[in-house]
Amino acid sequence: MSATLKRNTEIWTGPEKHIAFAINGDGVMSGGFTDQVLERWPELDKIGPKPMGWVCDKIVGESNWTNGHSSSWTKQLHAMVCRMSTDLSRTPSFITACLDLLDVPDDEPIAVLLPGAGAIGRSQGADVDAIYDAIAKSKKTCVVYTYSRELTRA
């Protein structure tokens, strides 16, 4: 449907109610954004190996009390197996399929962390432009978050 790019913006505080992210099908959960997810969803670390295209969801939230004011948020997390530990070559085709499987209305924005854009993905030769294009091909409305300068999009 569409994809909008957000650079250098915190995904957890964005307005989207859904956050979709790639996980490793080999069952190895560590590093980068995954560490932030595991703080909120520790059970994800124990799922073990899963096949490409597998999707799992969980609702998480946080409440804060600062300077006499309370704030809270709730997000639905969508873990998508669209990569293996050292092979990101099939990520573009699987990320489109995984996004399309999510039980989210097509016009409701989903925050998607751009897979392969971090240091590990870049060291493994991830084609972040192809992955971004694959996200844009999904029937969902996606807001792509990245800190990467590797993506050639403006």
Short mmCIF file of C-alpha atoms in Angstrom, two decimals:
data_model
loop_
_atom_site.label_atom_id
_atom_site.label_comp_id
_atom_site.label_asym_id
_atom_site.label_seq_id
_atom_site.Cartn_x
_atom_site.Cartn_y
_atom_site.Cartn_z
CA MET A 1 0.00 0.00 0.00
CA SER A 2 2.50 2.63 1.16
CA ALA A 3 5.61 3.24 3.19
CA THR A 4 6.80 6.45 4.79
CA LEU A 5 10.37 6.81 6.06
CA LYS A 6 11.23 8.24 9.48
CA ARG A 7 14.91 8.70 10.27
CA ASN A 8 16.39 9.19 13.73
CA THR A 9 13.03 9.01 15.48
CA GLU A 10 12.28 6.81 18.48
CA ILE A 11 9.93 3.98 17.44
CA TRP A 12 8.63 3.39 20.98
CA THR A 13 7.24 6.91 21.34
CA GLY A 14 5.79 7.19 17.83
CA PRO A 15 2.04 7.54 17.34
CA GLU A 16 1.61 4.10 15.72
CA LYS A 17 -0.15 1.47 17.88
CA HIS A 18 1.67 -1.40 16.16
CA ILE A 19 5.42 -2.12 15.92
CA ALA A 20 6.60 -4.80 13.49
CA PHE A 21 10.17 -6.04 13.46
CA ALA A 22 12.21 -8.87 11.99
CA ILE A 23 13.53 -11.64 14.15
CA ASN A 24 16.03 -14.34 13.39
CA GLY A 25 14.51 -17.71 12.48
CA ASP A 26 17.43 -19.52 14.07
CA GLY A 27 16.10 -18.54 17.50
CA VAL A 28 19.03 -16.27 18.41
CA MET A 29 17.66 -13.11 20.00
CA SER A 30 20.30 -10.54 20.88
CA GLY A 31 21.69 -7.18 19.91
CA GLY A 32 20.35 -3.80 18.92
CA PHE A 33 16.60 -3.36 18.83
CA THR A 34 16.01 -6.97 19.92
CA ASP A 35 17.47 -6.13 23.33
CA GLN A 36 14.88 -3.36 23.72
CA VAL A 37 12.11 -5.77 22.73
CA LEU A 38 13.31 -8.45 25.17
CA GLU A 39 13.04 -5.95 28.04
CA ARG A 40 9.33 -5.74 27.27
CA TRP A 41 8.76 -9.29 25.95
CA PRO A 42 11.26 -11.65 27.65
CA GLU A 43 9.37 -14.79 26.54
CA LEU A 44 10.39 -14.07 22.95
CA ASP A 45 13.92 -15.13 23.85
CA LYS A 46 12.71 -18.69 24.48
CA ILE A 47 10.75 -19.36 21.29
CA GLY A 48 13.54 -21.35 19.67
CA PRO A 49 13.94 -21.81 15.91
CA LYS A 50 10.93 -20.88 13.75
CA PRO A 51 10.32 -21.12 9.99
CA MET A 52 10.56 -18.17 7.65
CA GLY A 53 7.20 -16.38 7.54
CA TRP A 54 6.26 -17.14 11.17
CA VAL A 55 4.58 -14.22 13.00
CA CYS A 56 3.85 -13.77 16.71
CA ASP A 57 2.14 -10.87 18.53
CA LYS A 58 2.09 -9.42 22.04
CA ILE A 59 0.63 -6.28 23.60
CA VAL A 60 3.07 -4.39 25.84
CA GLY A 61 2.95 -1.09 27.66
CA GLU A 62 4.73 1.24 30.03
CA SER A 63 3.60 3.67 32.69
CA ASN A 64 5.73 6.52 34.00
CA TRP A 65 5.35 9.04 36.78
CA THR A 66 7.47 12.16 36.22
CA ASN A 67 7.24 15.50 38.00
CA GLY A 68 3.75 14.80 39.27
CA HIS A 69 2.39 13.67 35.90
CA SER A 70 1.62 10.16 34.79
CA SER A 71 1.97 8.92 31.26
CA SER A 72 1.47 5.55 29.69
CA TRP A 73 1.36 3.84 26.33
CA THR A 74 0.39 0.51 24.87
CA LYS A 75 1.76 -1.03 21.67
CA GLN A 76 1.09 -4.30 19.92
CA LEU A 77 4.38 -5.90 18.92
CA HIS A 78 4.61 -8.12 15.85
CA ALA A 79 7.70 -10.36 15.64
CA MET A 80 8.22 -11.60 12.08
CA VAL A 81 10.69 -14.28 11.01
CA CYS A 82 11.98 -12.89 7.76
CA ARG A 83 15.70 -13.56 8.14
CA MET A 84 18.13 -16.21 9.27
CA SER A 85 21.21 -15.36 11.33
CA THR A 86 23.62 -14.91 8.44
CA ASP A 87 21.27 -14.87 5.47
CA LEU A 88 19.23 -11.78 4.69
CA SER A 89 18.87 -12.58 0.99
CA ARG A 90 15.24 -13.75 1.37
CA THR A 91 14.23 -10.93 3.72
CA PRO A 92 12.54 -8.79 1.03
CA SER A 93 10.11 -11.49 -0.09
CA PHE A 94 9.35 -12.67 3.44
CA ILE A 95 8.85 -9.23 4.96
CA THR A 96 6.11 -8.44 2.46
CA ALA A 97 4.37 -11.74 3.23
CA CYS A 98 4.76 -11.32 7.01
CA LEU A 99 3.37 -7.78 7.00
CA ASP A 100 0.40 -8.89 4.92
CA LEU A 101 -0.37 -11.61 7.51
CA LEU A 102 -0.69 -9.15 10.40
CA ASP A 103 -4.18 -8.78 11.82
CA VAL A 104 -4.13 -5.00 11.41
CA PRO A 105 -6.48 -3.04 9.14
CA ASP A 106 -4.70 -2.13 5.90
CA ASP A 107 -5.14 1.60 6.51
CA GLU A 108 -3.92 1.58 10.15
CA PRO A 109 -0.26 2.66 10.32
CA ILE A 110 2.30 0.08 11.44
CA ALA A 111 5.73 1.18 12.66
CA VAL A 112 8.27 -1.10 10.98
CA LEU A 113 11.90 -1.20 12.06
CA LEU A 114 13.94 -1.49 8.84
CA PRO A 115 15.62 -4.93 8.92
CA GLY A 116 19.26 -5.12 7.92
CA ALA A 117 19.95 -1.43 8.49
CA GLY A 118 21.90 -1.93 11.71
CA ALA A 119 25.58 -2.76 12.05
CA ILE A 120 25.00 -6.54 11.98
CA GLY A 121 22.77 -6.45 8.91
CA ARG A 122 25.17 -4.18 7.04
CA SER A 123 28.09 -6.48 7.90
CA GLN A 124 26.08 -9.37 6.41
CA GLY A 125 25.40 -7.48 3.18
CA ALA A 126 21.71 -6.67 3.68
CA ASP A 127 20.16 -4.85 0.72
CA VAL A 128 18.25 -2.24 2.71
CA ASP A 129 16.88 -0.57 -0.43
CA ALA A 130 15.32 -3.87 -1.58
CA ILE A 131 13.96 -4.48 1.92
CA TYR A 132 12.42 -0.99 2.02
CA ASP A 133 10.86 -1.55 -1.42
CA ALA A 134 9.42 -4.86 -0.19
CA ILE A 135 7.85 -3.13 2.82
CA ALA A 136 6.28 -0.58 0.45
CA LYS A 137 4.81 -3.45 -1.62
CA SER A 138 2.86 -4.73 1.38
CA LYS A 139 -0.88 -4.11 1.43
CA LYS A 140 -0.38 -2.46 4.84
CA THR A 141 0.28 1.20 5.62
CA CYS A 142 3.82 1.20 6.97
CA VAL A 143 5.94 3.84 8.68
CA VAL A 144 9.56 2.66 8.37
CA TYR A 145 11.90 3.65 11.19
CA THR A 146 15.69 3.67 10.78
CA TYR A 147 18.82 5.34 12.05
CA SER A 148 20.72 4.06 9.04
CA ARG A 149 22.39 6.22 6.47
CA GLU A 150 22.68 3.16 4.21
CA LEU A 151 19.21 3.59 2.75
CA THR A 152 19.44 5.77 -0.36
CA ARG A 153 15.89 7.12 0.00
CA ALA A 154 15.60 10.83 0.78
#
